[in-house]
Each structure stands twice: as structure tokens, then as C-alpha cells.
Short mmCIF file of C-alpha atoms in Angstrom, two decimals:
data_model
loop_
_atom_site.label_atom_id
_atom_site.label_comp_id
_atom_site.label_asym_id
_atom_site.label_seq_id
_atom_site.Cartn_x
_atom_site.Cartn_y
_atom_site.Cartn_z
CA UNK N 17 17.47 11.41 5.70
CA UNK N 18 19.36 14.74 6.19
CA UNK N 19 16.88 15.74 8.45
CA UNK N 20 17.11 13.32 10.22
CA UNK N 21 20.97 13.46 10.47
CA UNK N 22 20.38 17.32 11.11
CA UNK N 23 17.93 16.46 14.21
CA UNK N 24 20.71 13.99 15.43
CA UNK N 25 23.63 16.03 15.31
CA UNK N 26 21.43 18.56 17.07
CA UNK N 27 20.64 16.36 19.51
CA UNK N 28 22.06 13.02 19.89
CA UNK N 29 19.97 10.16 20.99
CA UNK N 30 18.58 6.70 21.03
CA UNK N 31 15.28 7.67 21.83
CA UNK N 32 14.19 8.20 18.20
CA UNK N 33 11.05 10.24 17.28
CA UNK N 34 10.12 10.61 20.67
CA UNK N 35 13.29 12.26 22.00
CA UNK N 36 13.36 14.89 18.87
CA UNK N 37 9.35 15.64 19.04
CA UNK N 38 10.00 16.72 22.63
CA UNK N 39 13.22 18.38 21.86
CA UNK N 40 11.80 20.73 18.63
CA UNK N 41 8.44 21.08 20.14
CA UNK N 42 7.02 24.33 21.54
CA UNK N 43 7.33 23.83 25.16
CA UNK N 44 3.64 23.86 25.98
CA UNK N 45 3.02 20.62 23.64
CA UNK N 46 6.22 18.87 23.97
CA UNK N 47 5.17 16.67 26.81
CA UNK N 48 1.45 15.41 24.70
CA UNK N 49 3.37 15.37 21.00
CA UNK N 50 6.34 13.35 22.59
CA UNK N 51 3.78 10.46 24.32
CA UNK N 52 2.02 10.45 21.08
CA UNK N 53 4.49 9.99 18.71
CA UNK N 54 6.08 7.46 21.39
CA UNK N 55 2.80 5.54 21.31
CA UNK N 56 2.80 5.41 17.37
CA UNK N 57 6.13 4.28 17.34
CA UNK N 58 5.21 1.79 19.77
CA UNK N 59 2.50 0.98 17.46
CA UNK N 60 4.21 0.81 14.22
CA UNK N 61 6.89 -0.81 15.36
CA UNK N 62 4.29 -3.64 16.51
CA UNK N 63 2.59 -3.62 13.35
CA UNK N 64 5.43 -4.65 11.28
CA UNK N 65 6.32 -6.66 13.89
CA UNK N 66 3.42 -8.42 12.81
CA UNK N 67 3.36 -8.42 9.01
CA UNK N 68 6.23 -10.42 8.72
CA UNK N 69 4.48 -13.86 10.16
CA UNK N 70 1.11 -12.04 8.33
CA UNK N 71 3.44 -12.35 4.93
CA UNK N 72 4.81 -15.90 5.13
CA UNK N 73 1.25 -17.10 6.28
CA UNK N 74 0.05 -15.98 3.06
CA UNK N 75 2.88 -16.90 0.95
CA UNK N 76 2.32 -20.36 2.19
CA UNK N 77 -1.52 -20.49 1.23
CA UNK N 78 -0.70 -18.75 -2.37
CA UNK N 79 1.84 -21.69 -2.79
CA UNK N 80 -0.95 -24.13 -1.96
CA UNK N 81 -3.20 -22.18 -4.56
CA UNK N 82 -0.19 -22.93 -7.16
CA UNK N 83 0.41 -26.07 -6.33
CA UNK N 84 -3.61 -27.39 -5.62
CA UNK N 85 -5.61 -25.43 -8.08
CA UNK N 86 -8.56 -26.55 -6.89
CA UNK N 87 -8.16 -25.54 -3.21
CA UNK N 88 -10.21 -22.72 -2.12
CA UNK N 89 -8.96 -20.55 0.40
CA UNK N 90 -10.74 -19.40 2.94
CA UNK N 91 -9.57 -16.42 5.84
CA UNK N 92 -9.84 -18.52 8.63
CA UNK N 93 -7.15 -21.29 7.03
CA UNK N 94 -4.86 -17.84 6.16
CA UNK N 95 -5.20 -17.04 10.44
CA UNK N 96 -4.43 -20.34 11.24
CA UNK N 97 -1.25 -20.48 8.97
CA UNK N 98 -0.11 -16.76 10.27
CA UNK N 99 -0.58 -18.56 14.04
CA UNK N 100 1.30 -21.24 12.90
CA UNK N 101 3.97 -19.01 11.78
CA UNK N 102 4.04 -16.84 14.94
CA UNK N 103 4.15 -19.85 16.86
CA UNK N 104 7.11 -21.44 14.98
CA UNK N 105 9.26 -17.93 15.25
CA UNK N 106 8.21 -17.88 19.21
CA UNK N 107 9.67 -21.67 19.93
CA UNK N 108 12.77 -20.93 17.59
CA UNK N 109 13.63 -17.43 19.13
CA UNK N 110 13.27 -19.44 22.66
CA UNK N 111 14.80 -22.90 22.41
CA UNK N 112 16.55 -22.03 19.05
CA UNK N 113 18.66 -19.19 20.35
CA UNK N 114 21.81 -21.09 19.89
CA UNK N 115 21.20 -22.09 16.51
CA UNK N 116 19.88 -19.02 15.20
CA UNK N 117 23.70 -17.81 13.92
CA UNK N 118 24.11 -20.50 12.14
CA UNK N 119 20.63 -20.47 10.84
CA UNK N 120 20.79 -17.15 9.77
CA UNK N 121 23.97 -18.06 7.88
CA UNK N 122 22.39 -20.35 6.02
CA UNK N 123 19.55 -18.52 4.86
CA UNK N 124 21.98 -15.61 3.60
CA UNK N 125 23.71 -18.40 1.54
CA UNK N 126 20.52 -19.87 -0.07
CA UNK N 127 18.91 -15.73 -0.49
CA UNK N 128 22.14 -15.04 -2.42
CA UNK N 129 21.56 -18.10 -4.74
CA UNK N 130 18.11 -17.59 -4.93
CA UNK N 131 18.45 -13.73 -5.82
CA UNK N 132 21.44 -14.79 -8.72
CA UNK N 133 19.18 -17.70 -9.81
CA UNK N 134 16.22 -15.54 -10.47
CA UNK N 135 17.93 -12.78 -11.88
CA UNK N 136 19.84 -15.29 -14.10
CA UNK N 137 16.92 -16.75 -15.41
CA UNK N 138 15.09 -13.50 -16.37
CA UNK N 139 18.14 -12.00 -17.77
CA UNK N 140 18.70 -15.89 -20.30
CA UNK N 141 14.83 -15.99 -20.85
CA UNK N 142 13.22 -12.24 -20.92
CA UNK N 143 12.27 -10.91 -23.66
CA UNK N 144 14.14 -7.65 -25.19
CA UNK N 145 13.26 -4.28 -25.33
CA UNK N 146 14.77 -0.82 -26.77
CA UNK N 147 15.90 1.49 -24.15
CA UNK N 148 12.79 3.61 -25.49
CA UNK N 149 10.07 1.43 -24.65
CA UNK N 150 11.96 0.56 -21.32
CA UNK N 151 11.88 4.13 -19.95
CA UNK N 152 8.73 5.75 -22.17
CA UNK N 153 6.35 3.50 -22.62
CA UNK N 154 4.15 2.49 -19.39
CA UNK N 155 1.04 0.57 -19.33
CA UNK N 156 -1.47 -0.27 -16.77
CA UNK N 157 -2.69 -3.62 -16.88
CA UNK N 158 -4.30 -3.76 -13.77
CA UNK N 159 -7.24 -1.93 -14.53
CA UNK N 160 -6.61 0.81 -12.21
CA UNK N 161 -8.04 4.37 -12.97
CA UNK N 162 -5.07 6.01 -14.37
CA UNK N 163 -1.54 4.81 -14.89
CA UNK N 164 -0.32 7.21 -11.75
CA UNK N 165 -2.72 5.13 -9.55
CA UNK N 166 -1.13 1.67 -11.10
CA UNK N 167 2.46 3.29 -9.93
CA UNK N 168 1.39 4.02 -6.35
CA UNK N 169 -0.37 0.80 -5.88
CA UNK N 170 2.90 -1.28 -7.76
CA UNK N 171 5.02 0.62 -5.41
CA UNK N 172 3.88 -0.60 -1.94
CA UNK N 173 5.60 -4.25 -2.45
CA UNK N 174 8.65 -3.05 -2.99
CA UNK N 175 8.36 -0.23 -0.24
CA UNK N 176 7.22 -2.90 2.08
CA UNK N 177 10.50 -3.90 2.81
CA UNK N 178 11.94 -0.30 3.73
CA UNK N 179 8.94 -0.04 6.04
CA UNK N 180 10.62 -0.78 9.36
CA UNK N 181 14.06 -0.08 8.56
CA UNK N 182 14.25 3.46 10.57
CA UNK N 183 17.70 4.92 11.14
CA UNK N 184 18.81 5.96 14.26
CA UNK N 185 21.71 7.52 15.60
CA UNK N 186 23.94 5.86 17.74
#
């Protein structure tokens, strides 16, 4: 992050990676680095873009797993639920556009319950542990190779969310 503050006190932009590649670059390769890096922004960007209908497609068909146990699921049901979704974000973004404040509103309001209520719950109903065990005792469950592996694999969910979230400089 402080290099990236460095880069944009250096040289303030909106541009992004683009702008700085082209700026920092040795001037023979700034003009091929900076429509690369534009093109796997462009990418990127698209690709999480993407993942977020690609998410609650899936979510849906685990709930049906929950909920049906004896459904199988199969890949082409999982594309036609991430359609489904993509479609449904499509029509609201058009013919929602007035709502979506409100809508948005409302889904902060039930996240914030939902977040307490979980974290309520698992505080009442967990079971306890030492501070010892919490921070030096770690176990792999998974099956993975070695308990390293289990920590870089554990981590993607949670650095899912930060995927997209790049800062720019006004």
C-alpha cells in the first residue's frame, strides 16, 4: 500500500496500473508494458466481475444440496443458475435503477443482523479453548500435504473478498 501511495504522490492519476507502468518504465518498453498491464486490468477487472454471479450460482445449488440431500448436482444445472443470476443483476441494474438505494439499504440492514446473529451464536454455543491451543496448536484436517499448504488453500476464501478492492488515487 505505501507503494502504491508513493507511485501516486509521484504521479497522480486515475489511470491506475496502466498510467504508473508507463510512467516508471524504461522509455523503450513503456508503450508495450503499459497496453499489457492495461489489458490485464481489463481482464481482471472482468473476471471478478464475473465471480460474483459465479458465487451466488453456486451458493444457491450448495443450499439445494443442504436442503435435498438426495439431489445430485450436475455442472450444467450450476451454468444455468450463474445465467440466471447474471440475468437477474442485468434486469435489476436496468429497470431497477431507482430502487437500487433503497435496496442496497436494506441489504446493509439484514448483513449487519446476519453478521451479529452469527457471531452471537458461535460466541453462546462454541466450544472453549486456552489462549495456548488458540494460537499454537494448528491442525490440518483437510488432508492436504503439509499444514503450510492447508493455510494457503484456507486463505483464498477469505482473500476472495479483497480481490477486487484496488485503491486508487483520486
Amino acid at each position: 500500500m505505501l507503494s502504491l501511495a508513493e507511485m501516486a504522490s509521484m504521479a497522480p492519476t486515475a489511470g491506475g496500473q496502466y498510467h504508473w507502468v508507463s510512467e516508471f518504465s524504461p522509455p523503450a518498453l513503456q508503450k508495450p508494458l503499459s497496453y499489457f498491464v492495461g489489458w490485464m486490468s481489463t481482464l481482471s477487472w472482468q473476471a471478478g466481475t464475473a465471480s460474483g454471479p459465479f458465487l451466488v450460482g453456486t451458493l444457491i445449488q450448495s443450499s439445494a444440496i443442504v436442503m435435498y440431500p438426495d439431489y445430485a448436482p450436475t455442472n450444467w444445472q450450476g451454468t444455468l443458475m450463474v445465467i440466471a443470476v447474471t440475468i437477474l443483476v442485468w434486469v435489476m441494474n436496468i429497470w431497477g435503477a431507482k430502487a437500487m438505494p433503497i435496496f442496497q439499504n436494506v441489504m446493509l440492514v439484514i448483513h449487519v443482523f446476519g453478521f451479529l446473529t452469527v457471531i452471537i451464536v458461535l460466541w453462546v454455543l462454541s466450544p472453549r479453548s486456552s489462549a495456548e491451543v488458540t494460537f499454537t496448536q494448528f491442525t490440518n484436517s483437510g488432508g492436504w500435504s503439509s499444514t503450510g499448504l492447508a493455510l494457503m488453500v484456507g486463505q483464498l476464501s477469505a482473500i476472495y473478498a479483497c480481490i477486487c478492492k484496488l485503491w486508487k488515487p483520486n
